[in-house]
Every structure is written in structure tokens, then in C-alpha cells.
mmCIF file of C-alpha atoms and ligand atoms in Angstrom:
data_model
loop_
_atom_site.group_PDB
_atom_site.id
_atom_site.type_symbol
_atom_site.label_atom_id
_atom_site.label_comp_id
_atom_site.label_asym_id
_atom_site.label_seq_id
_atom_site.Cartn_x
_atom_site.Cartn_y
_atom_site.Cartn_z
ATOM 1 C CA UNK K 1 35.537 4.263 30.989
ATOM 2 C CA UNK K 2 34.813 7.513 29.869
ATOM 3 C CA UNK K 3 31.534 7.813 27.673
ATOM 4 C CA UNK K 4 28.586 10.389 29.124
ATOM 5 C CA UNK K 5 25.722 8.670 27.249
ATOM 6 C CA UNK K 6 24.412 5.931 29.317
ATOM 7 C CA UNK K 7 20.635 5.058 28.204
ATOM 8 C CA UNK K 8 20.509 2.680 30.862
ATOM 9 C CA UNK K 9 20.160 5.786 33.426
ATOM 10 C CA UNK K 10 16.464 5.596 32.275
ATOM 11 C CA UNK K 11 15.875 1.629 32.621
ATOM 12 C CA UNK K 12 15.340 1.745 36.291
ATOM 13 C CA UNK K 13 11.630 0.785 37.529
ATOM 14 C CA UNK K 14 10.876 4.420 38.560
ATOM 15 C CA UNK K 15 11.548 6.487 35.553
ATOM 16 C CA UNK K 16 10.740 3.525 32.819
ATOM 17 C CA UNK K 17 6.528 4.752 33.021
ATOM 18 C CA UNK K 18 7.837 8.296 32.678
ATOM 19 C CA UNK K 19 10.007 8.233 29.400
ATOM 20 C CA UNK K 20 7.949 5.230 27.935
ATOM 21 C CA UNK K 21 7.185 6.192 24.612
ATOM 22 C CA UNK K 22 3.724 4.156 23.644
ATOM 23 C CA UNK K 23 0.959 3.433 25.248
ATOM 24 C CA UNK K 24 -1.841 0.336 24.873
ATOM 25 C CA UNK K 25 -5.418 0.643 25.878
ATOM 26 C CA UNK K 26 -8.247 -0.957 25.317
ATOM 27 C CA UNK K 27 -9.440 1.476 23.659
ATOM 28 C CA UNK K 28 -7.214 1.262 21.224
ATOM 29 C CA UNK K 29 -8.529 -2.392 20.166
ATOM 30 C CA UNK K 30 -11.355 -4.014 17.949
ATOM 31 C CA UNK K 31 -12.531 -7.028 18.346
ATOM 32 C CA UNK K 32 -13.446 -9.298 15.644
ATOM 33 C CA UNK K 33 -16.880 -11.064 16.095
ATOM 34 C CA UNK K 34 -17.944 -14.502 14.024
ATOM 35 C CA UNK K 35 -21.695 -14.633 13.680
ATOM 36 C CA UNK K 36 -22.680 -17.446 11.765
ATOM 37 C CA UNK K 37 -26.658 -18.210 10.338
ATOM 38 C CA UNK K 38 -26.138 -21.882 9.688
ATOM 39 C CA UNK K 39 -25.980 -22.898 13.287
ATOM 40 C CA UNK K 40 -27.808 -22.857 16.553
ATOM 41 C CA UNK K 41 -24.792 -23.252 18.648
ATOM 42 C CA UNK K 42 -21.552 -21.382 19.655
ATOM 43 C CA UNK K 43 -19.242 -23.400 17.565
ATOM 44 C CA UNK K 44 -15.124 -23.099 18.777
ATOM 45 C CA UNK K 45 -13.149 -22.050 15.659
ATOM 46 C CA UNK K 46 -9.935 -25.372 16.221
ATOM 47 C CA UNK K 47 -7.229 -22.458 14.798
ATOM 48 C CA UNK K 48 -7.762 -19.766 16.723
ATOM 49 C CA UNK K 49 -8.413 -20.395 20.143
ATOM 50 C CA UNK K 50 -10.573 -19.097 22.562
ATOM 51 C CA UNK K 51 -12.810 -17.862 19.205
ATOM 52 C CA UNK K 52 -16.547 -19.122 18.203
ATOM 53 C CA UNK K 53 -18.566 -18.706 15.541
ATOM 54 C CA UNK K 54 -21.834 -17.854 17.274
ATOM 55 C CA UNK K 55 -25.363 -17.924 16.075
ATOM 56 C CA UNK K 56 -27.376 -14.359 15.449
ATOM 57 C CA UNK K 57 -29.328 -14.994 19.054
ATOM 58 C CA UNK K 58 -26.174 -15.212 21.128
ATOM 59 C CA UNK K 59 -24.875 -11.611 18.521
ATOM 60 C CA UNK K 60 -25.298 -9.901 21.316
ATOM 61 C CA UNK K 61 -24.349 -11.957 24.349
ATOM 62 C CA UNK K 62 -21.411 -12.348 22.762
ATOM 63 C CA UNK K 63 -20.268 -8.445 22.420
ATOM 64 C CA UNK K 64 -21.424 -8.263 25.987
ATOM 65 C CA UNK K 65 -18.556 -10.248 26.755
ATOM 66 C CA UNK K 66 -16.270 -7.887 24.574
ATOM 67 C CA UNK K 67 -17.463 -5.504 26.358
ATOM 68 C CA UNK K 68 -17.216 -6.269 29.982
ATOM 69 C CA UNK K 69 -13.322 -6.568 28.962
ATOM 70 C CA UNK K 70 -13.253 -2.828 28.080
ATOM 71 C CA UNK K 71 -12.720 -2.909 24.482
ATOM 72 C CA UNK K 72 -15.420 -0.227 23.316
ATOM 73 C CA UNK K 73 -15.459 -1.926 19.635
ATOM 74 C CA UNK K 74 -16.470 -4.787 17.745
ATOM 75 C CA UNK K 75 -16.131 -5.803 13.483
ATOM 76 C CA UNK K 76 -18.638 -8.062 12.533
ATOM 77 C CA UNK K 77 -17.952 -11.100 10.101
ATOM 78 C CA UNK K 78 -20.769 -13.325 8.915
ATOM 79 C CA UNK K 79 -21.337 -16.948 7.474
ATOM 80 C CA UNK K 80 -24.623 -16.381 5.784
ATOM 81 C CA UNK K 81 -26.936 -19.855 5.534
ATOM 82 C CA UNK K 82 -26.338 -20.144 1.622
ATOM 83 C CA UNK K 83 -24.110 -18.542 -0.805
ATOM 84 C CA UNK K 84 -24.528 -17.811 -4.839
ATOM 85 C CA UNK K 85 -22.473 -16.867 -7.518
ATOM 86 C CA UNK K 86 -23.454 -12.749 -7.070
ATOM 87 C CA UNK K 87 -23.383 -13.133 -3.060
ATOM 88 C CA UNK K 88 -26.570 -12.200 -2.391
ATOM 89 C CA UNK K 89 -26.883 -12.727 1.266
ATOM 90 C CA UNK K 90 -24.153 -10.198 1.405
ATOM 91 C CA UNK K 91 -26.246 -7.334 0.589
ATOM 92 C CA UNK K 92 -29.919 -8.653 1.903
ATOM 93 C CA UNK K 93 -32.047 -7.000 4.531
ATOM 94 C CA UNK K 94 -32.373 -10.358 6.323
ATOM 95 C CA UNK K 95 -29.185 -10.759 5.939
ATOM 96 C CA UNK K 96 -26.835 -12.785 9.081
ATOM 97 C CA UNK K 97 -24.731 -9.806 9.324
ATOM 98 C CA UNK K 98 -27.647 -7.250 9.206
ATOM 99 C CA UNK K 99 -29.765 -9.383 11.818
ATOM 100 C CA UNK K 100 -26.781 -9.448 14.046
ATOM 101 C CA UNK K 101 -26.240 -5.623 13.494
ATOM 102 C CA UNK K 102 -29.875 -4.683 14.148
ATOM 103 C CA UNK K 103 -29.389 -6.744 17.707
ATOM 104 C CA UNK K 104 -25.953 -5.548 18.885
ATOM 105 C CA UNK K 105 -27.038 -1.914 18.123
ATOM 106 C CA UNK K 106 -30.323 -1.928 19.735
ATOM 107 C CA UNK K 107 -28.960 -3.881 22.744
ATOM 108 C CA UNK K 108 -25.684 -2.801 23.420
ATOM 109 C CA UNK K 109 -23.129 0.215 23.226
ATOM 110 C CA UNK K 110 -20.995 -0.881 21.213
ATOM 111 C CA UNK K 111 -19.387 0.822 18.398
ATOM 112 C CA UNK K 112 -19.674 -1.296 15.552
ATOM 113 C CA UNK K 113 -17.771 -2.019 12.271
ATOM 114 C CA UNK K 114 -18.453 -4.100 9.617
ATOM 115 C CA UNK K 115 -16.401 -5.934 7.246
ATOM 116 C CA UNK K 116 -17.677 -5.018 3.636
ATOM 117 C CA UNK K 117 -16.778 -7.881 1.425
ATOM 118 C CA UNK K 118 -18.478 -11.170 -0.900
ATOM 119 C CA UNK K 119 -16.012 -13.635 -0.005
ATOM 120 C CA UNK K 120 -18.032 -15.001 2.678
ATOM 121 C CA UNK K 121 -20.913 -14.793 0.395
ATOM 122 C CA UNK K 122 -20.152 -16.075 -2.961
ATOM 123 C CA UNK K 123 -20.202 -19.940 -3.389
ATOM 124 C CA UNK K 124 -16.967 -19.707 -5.819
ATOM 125 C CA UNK K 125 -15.091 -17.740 -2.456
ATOM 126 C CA UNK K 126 -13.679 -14.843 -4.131
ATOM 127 C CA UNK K 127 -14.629 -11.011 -3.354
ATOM 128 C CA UNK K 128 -16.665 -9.870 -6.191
ATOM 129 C CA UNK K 129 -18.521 -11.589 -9.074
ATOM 130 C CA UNK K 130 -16.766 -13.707 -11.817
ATOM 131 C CA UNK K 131 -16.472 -12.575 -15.301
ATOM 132 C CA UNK K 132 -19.155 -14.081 -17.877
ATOM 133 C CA UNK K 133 -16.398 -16.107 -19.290
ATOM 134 C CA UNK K 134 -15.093 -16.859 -15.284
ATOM 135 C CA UNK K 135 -18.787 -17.955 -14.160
ATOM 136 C CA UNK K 136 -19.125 -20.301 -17.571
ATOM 137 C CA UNK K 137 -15.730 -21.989 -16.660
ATOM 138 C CA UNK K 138 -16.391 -22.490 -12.933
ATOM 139 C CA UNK K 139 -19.680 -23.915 -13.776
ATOM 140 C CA UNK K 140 -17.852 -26.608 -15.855
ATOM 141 C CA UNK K 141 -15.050 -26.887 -13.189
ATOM 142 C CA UNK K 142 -17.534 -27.460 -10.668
ATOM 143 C CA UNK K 143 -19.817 -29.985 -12.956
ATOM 144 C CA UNK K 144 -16.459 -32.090 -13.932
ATOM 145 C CA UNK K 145 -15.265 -31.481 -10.051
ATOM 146 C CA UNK K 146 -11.944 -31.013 -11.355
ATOM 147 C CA UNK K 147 -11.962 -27.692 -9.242
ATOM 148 C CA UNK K 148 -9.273 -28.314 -7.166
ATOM 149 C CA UNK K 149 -6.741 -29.908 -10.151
ATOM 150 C CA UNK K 150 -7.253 -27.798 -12.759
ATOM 151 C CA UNK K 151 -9.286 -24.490 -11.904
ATOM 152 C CA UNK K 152 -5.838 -22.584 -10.861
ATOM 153 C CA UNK K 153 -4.843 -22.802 -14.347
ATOM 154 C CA UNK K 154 -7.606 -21.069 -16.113
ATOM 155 C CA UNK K 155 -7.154 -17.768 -17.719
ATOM 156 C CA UNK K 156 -10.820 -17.196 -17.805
ATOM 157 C CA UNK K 157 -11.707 -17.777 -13.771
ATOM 158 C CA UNK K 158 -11.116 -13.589 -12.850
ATOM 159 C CA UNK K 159 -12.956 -11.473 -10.685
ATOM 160 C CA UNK K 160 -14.640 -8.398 -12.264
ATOM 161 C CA UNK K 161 -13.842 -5.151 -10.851
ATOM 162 C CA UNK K 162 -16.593 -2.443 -11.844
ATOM 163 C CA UNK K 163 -19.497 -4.366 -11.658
ATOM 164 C CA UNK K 164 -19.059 -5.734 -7.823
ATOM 165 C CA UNK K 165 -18.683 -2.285 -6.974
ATOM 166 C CA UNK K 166 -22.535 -1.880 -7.030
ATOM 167 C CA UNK K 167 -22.881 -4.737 -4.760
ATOM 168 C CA UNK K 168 -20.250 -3.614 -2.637
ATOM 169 C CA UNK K 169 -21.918 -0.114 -2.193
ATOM 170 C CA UNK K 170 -25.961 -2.066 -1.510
ATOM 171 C CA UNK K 171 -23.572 -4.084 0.913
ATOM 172 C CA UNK K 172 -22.353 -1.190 2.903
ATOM 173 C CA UNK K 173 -25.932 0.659 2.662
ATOM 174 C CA UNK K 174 -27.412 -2.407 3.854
ATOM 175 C CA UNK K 175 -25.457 -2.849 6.937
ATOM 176 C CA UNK K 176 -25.552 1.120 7.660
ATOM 177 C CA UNK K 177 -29.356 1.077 7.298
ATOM 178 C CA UNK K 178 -29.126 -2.231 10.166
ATOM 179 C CA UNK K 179 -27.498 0.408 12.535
ATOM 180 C CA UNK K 180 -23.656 -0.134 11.924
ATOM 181 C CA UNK K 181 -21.335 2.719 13.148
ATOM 182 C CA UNK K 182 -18.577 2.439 10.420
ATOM 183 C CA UNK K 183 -17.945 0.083 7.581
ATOM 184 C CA UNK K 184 -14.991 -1.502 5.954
ATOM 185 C CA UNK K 185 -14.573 -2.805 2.796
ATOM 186 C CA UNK K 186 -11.769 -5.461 2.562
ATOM 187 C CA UNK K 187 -12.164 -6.621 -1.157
ATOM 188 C CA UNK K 188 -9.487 -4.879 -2.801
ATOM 189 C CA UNK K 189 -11.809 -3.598 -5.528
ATOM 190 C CA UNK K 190 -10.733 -0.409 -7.533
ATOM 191 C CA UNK K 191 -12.701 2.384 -6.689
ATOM 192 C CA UNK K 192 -14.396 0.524 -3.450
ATOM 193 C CA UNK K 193 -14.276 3.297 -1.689
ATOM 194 C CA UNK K 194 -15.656 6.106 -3.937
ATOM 195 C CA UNK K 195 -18.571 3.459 -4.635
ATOM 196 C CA UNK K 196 -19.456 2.759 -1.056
ATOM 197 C CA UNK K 197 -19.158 7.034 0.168
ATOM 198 C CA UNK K 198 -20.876 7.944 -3.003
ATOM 199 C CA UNK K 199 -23.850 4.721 -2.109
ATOM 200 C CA UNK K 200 -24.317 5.615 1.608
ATOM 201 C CA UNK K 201 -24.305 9.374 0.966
ATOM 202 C CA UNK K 202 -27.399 8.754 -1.680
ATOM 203 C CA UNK K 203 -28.432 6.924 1.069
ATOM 204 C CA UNK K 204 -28.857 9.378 3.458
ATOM 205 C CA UNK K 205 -25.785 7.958 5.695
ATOM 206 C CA UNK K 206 -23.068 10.721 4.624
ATOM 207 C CA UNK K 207 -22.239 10.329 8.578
ATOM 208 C CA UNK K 208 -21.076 7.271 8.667
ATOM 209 C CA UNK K 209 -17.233 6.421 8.297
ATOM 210 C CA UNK K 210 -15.480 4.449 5.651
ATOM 211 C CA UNK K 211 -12.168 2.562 7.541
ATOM 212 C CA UNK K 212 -10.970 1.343 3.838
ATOM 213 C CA UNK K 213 -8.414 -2.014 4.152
ATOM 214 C CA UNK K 214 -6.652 0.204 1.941
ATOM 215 C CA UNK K 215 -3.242 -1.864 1.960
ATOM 216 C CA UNK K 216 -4.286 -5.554 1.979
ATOM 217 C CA UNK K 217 -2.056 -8.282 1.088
ATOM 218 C CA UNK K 218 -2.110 -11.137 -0.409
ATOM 219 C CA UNK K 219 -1.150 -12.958 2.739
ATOM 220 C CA UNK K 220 -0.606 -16.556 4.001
ATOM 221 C CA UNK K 221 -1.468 -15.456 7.232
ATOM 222 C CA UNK K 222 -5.465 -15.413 6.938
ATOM 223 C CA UNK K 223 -5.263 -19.163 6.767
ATOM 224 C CA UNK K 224 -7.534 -19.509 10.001
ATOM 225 C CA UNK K 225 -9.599 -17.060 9.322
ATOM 226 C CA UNK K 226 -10.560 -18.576 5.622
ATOM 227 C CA UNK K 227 -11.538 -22.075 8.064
ATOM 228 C CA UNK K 228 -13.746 -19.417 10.692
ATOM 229 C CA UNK K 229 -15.172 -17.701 8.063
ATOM 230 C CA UNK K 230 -15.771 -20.153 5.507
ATOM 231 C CA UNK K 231 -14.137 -18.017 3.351
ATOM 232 C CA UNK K 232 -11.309 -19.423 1.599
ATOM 233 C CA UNK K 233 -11.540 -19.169 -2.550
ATOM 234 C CA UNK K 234 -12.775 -22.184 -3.928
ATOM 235 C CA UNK K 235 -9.922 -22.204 -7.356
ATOM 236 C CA UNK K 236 -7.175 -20.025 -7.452
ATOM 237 C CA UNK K 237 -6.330 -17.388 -4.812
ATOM 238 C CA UNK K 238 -6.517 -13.534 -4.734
ATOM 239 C CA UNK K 239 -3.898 -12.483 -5.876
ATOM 240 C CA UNK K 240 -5.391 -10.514 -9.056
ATOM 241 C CA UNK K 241 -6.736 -8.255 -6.602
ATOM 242 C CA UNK K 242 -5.105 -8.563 -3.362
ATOM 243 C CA UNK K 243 -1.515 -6.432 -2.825
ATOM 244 C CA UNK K 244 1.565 -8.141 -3.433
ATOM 245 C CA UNK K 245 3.956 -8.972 -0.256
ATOM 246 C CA UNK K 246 7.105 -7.746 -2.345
ATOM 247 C CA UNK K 247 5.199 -3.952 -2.715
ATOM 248 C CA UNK K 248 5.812 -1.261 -0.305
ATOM 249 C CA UNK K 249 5.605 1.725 -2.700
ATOM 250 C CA UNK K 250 1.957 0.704 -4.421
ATOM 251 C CA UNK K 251 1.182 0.811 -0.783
ATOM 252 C CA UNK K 252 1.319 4.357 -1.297
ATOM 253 C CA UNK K 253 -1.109 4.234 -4.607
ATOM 254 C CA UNK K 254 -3.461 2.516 -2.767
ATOM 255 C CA UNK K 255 -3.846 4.513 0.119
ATOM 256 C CA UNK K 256 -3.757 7.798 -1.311
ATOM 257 C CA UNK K 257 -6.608 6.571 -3.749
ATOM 258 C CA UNK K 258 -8.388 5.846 -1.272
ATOM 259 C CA UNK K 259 -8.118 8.852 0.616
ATOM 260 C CA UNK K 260 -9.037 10.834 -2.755
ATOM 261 C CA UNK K 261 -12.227 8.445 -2.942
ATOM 262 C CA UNK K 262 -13.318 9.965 0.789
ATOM 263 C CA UNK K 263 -11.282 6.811 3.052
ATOM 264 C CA UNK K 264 -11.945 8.254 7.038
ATOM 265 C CA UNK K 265 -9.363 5.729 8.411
ATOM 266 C CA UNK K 266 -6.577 3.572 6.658
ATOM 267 C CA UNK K 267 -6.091 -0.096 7.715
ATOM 268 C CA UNK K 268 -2.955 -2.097 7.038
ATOM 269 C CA UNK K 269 -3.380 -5.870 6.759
ATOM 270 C CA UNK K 270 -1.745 -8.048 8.355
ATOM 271 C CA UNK K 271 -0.234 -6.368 10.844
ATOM 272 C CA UNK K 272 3.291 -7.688 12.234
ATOM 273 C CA UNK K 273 4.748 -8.465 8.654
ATOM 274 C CA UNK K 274 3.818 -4.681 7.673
ATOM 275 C CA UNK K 275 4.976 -2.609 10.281
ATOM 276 C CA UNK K 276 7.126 -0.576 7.591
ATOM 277 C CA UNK K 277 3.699 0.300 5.449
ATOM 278 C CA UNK K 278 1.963 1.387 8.941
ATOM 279 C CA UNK K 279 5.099 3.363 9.780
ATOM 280 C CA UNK K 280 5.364 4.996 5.541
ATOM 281 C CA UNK K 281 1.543 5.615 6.118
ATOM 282 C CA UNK K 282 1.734 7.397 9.217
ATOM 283 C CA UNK K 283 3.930 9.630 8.053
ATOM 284 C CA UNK K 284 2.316 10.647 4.634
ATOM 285 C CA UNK K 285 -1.281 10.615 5.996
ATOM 286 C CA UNK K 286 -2.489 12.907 9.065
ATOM 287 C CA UNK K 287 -6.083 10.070 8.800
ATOM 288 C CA UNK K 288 -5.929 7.609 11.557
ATOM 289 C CA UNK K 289 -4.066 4.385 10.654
ATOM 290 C CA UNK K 290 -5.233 1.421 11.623
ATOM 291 C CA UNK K 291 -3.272 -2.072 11.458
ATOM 292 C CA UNK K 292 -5.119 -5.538 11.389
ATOM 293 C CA UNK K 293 -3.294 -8.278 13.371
ATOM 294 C CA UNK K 294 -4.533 -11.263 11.398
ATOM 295 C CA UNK K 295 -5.452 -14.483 12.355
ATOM 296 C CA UNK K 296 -2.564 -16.147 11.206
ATOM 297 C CA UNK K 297 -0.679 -13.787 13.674
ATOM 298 C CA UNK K 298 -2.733 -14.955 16.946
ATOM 299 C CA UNK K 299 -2.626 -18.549 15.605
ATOM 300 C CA UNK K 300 1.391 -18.596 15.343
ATOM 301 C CA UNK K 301 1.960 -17.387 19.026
ATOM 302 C CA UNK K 302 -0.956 -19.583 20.546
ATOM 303 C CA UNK K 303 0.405 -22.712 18.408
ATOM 304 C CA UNK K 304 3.952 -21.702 20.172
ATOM 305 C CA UNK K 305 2.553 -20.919 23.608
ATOM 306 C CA UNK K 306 1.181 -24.357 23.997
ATOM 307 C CA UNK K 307 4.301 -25.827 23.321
ATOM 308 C CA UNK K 308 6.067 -23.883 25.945
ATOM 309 C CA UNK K 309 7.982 -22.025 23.764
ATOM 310 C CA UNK K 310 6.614 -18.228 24.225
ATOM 311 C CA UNK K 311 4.741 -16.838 27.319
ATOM 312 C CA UNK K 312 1.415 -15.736 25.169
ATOM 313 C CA UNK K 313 0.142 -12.908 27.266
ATOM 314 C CA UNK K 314 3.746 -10.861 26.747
ATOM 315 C CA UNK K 315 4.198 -11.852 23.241
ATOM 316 C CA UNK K 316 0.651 -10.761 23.024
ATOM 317 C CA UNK K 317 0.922 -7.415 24.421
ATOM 318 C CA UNK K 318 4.512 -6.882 23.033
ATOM 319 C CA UNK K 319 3.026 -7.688 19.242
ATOM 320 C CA UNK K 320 0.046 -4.743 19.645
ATOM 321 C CA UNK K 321 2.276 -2.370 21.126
ATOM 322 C CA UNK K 322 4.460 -2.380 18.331
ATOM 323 C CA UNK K 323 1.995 -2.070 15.792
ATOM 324 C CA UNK K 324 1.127 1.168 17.842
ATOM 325 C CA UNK K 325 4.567 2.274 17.925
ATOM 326 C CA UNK K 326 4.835 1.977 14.316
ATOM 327 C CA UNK K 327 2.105 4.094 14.297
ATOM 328 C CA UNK K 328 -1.177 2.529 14.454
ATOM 329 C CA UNK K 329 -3.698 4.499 16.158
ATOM 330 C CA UNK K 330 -6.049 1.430 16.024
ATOM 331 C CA UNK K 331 -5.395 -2.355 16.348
ATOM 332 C CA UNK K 332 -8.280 -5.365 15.401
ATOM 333 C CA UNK K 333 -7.108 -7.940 17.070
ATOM 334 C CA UNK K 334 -8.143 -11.593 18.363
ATOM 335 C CA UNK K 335 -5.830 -11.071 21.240
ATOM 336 C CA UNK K 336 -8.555 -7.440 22.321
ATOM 337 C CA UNK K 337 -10.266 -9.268 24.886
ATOM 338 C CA UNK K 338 -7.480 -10.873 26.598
ATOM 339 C CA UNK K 339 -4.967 -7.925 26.384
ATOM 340 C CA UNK K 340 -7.704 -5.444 27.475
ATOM 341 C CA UNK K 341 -8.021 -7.635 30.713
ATOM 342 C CA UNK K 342 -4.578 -8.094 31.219
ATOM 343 C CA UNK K 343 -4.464 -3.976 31.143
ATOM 344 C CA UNK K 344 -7.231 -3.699 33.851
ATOM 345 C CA UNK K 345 -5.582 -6.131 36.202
ATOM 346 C CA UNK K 346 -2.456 -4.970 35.635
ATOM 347 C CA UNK K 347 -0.909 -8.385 34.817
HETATM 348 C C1 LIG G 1 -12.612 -10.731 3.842
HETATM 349 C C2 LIG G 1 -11.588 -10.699 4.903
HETATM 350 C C3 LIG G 1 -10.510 -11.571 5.131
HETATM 351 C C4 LIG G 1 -9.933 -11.169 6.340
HETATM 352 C C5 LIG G 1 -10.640 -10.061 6.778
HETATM 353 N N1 LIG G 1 -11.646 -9.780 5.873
HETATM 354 C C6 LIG G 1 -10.087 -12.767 4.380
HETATM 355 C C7 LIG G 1 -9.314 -12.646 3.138
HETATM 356 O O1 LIG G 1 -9.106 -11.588 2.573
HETATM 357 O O2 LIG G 1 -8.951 -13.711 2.655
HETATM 358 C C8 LIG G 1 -8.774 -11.833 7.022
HETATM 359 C C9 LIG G 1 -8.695 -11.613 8.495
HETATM 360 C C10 LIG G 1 -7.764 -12.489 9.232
HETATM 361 O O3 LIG G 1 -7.014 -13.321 8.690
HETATM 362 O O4 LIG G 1 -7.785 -12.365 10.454
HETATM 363 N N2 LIG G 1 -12.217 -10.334 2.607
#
């Protein structure tokens, strides 16, 4: 036995901490935070445990809690009490999300993101307004209620790019002007981002950060968060506008459009499937990264920690580190609370 590489010389307990490569800390983590204006209740969300939708009063009690865990940040999602075909609630003063941001911010530390979007807002479910032709059809879809059978098939039912980029940038100005920290546009809209820097700046806001979802995919795992949102398309899915799963080098396109159109951070979504995009953006981009571990992620290992068949907490911790060692700077995460305690008690 004569070889004089043994990696296992640095495996023992004491020298492990001192050549580990990657570090987690709660600081590193955002948590996502449901508030939702058509109830007076915390409601549980069944798919992803351990999450509520919580009305605008409890906003606040409810980043507390993030808080006390020692993740620093929070994205805000909201279920707004109706929804229209040009998601108005998205963009309006009295808005759920604006209430809720008015609250945290006055009431808390908290850094706070929001998530710049219509889906959650439009009563057809998609993330910007329908084409004339689009809005005629799903009107007839939805009188003859043939939505589900038939609507998937219709040439006419797209999404309009241009024009939802005005309602994207009121969006954004909206939520700045409610006291958010950052913003971050998920709807896959061409030129999002130049709309939103060039609305905020007019706006008087040219402080506050753009985290673009700047490679978002057209993913299977947001399944639970379409049921905690309410935001799941109501004919067809997204993926006219959404990235496709097969694409690594468009990746590349995206982001560096994005970063031309004034991006201040660069999120991958989802996270575990995309570890090679965080890892090719990393190394082209000096902006922070950031990597989005869905809700499809947390539901898969919860589903297989109840059965016995993973040990959550590790699998939990051992998912976010990667993303970081892939180079993430950034995680949001469902799991933020519960790994950020498991970091303070050393568990
Ligand atoms: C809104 C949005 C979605 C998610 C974040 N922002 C839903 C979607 O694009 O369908 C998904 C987050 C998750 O699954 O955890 N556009």
C-alpha cells in the first residue's frame, strides 16, 4: 500500500471545521411569508407544513416569529380579497401586500422583499394581462365553463409582454412607496427589469434594489405553492413565458439581460434541480446570486420525512448548503426558520 494522498487525513472531528469549505447562516436565508386579505384567521397551508397563510393583522406577528429564529429577512406573497382580468389589487395602495408592508416595516426590523408579480392577482392566474384576442376567448371559456377541457388548446389565450410591464413597474413603486427594502419581479416578462429600475427611479426610489428571478423555470415543483398562493393558472400553464427545464445556455441570455436592464441580485428558481445554472452564474457574474428552494422542494422531503424515510432536519440543512456551495450567496427557503434554529442550538 503505497499511495501518499489520503483525503481521509482531514475527516477526523478536529480538523473537519477547519478545512470545511461552506458555511450556512441564518443570515444567509429568506423567509417566505403568506399574507392573505380574504381571511381573519391563520390558515395552515396542507402541502407545506408548518406554513400559514395569515391575515394582514397577524403581518407582523408573524415576521416576529421569523425573526426571533435569526433569519434577518422576509419575501412577502399576497392573496388579495378579489382578483380581475388586469390584477388590480396587485398594484393598489390598499393593497394586501402593501398593508402588510406598511405594518412589518413600521413594526419590525426586518429587511423586506417583495415578490413582484400578477399571478396572484389576475382572476385568469397568469403573470401579466391577456391579449385582446386571449381576454375575448377566456371570457367565452369561462361563460361555456369548458375552461378546464378545452382552454389549453387555444392559440389565442397568450399573455402580453409590453403592456404588463407598466403594471409591473406601478406594482413595484407601489410596494416601495409601502416601505419595502428590495423587490423582485418573478413574471418572466421581457424587459421586467428595465421597466421596474426605470419606474422606481421616476419614483424617487433609485435606492432600492431589484433581486430579478432572472432564471425561472417552468417547473413542476411550485405545485404547493400555486394551492398557498392561490396562484395556479386557470387554462394552460406558463410556459410561453417561463424558462424551459431542457435550457442551461438561455440561462445565460436571461441573466445577462437582466443585469444590462440594472438587476442588483440574480435569483435561480427552483433551487436543487438548478444547481448547474447557480454554479454557470456564479462564475460569469461578480452580482450576488441568489437560489430559490421552491416549495415543491420542502414538500418532497417533508412528504418523505413522515414516512420515515429521510431525517428532515439533515436533508434540510444538507439541501441549503449545497445550493451555497454551488454558489448561492442567498437562499429563500421554507426550511429558514427551522434551519436557522437548528444553527443556534447547534443541533
Ligand atoms: C409568482 C411566484 C411563483 C413562485 C414564486 N413567485 C409561482 C409561479 O411562478 O408559478 C413559486 C414559489 C414556490 O414554488 O415556492 N409568480
Amino acid at each position: 500500500m503505497d499511495f501518499t494522498d489520503r483525503p481521509r487525513r482531514l475527516r477526523t472531528d478536529g480538523i473537519r471545521p477547519l478545512v470545511s469549505e461552506t458555511t450556512l447562516d441564518a443570515t444567509d436565508l429568506v423567509a417566505p411569508v403568506f399574507v392573505d386579505a380574504t381571511t381573519d384567521e391563520r390558515v395552515p397551508i396542507e402541502s407545506m407544513p408548518g406554513h400559514e397563510r395569515v391575515p394582514v393583522a397577524e403581518a407582523t406577528a408573524r415576521v416576529a416569529e421569523v425573526l426571533e429564529t435569526g433569519v434577518e429577512a422576509v419575501i412577502v406573497f399576497g392573496i388579495p380579497e378579489s382578483k380581475d382580468a388586469e390584477g388590480s389589487r396587485a398594484y393598489a395602495e390598499d393593497g394586501v401586500v402593501q398593508k402588510a408592508v406598511r405594518q412589518i416595516t413600521a413594526e419590525t426590523d426586518a429587511y423586506v422583499i417583495t415578490d413582484v408579480c400578477l399571478c396572484e392577482y389576475t382572476d385568469h392566474g397568469h403573470c401579466g394581462i391577456l391579449t385582446s384576442g386571449a381576454s375575448e376567448s377566456w371570457e367565452r371559456h369561462r361563460r361555456d365553463e369548458v375552461v378546464e377541457d378545452h382552454a389549453e388548446d387555444d392559440p389565442n389565450l397568450t399573455v402580453e409582454n409590453d403592456p404588463t410591464l407598466d403594471l409591473l413597474s406601478k406594482t413595484a413603486v407601489s410596494h416601495a412607496e409601502a416601505g419595502a427594502d428590495m423587490v423582485a419581479p418573478s413574471s418572466m416578462t421581457d424587459g421586467m427589469v428595465g421597466a421596474i429600475r426605470e419606474g422606481l427611479d421616476d419614483a424617487g426610489f433609485s435606492d432600492i434594489p431589484i433581486m430579478s428571478y432572472a432564471a425561472k423555470y417552468e417547473s413542476a415543483f411550485y405545485g404547493p405553492f400555486r394551492d398557498a398562493a392561490d396562484g395556479a393558472p386557470a387554462f394552460g400553464d406558463r410556459r410561453h413565458y417561463q424558462m424551459d427545464p431542457a435550457n442551461a445556455r438561455e440561462a445565460m441570455r436571461e441573466v445577462a439581460l437582466d443585469v444590462e436592464q440594472g438587476a442588483d441580485v440574480l435569483m435561480v428558481k427552483p433551487g436543487l434541480p438548478y444547481l448547474d445554472i447557480v454554479r454557470a452564474i456564479r462564475e460569469t457574474w461578480d452580482h450576488p446570486v441568489a437560489a430559490y428552494n421552491v416549495s415543491g422542494e420542502y414538500a418532497m422531503l417533508h412528504a418523505a420525512a413522515e414516512k420515515g424515510w429521510l431525517d428532515l432536519d439533515e436533508v434540510a440543512r444538507e439541501s441549503l448548503l449545497s445550493m451555497k456551495r454551488a454558489g448561492a450567496d442567498l437562499i429563500i427557503t421554507y426550511f429558514a426558520e427551522s434551519v436557522a434554529e437548528q444553527l443556534s442550538t447547534g443541533r
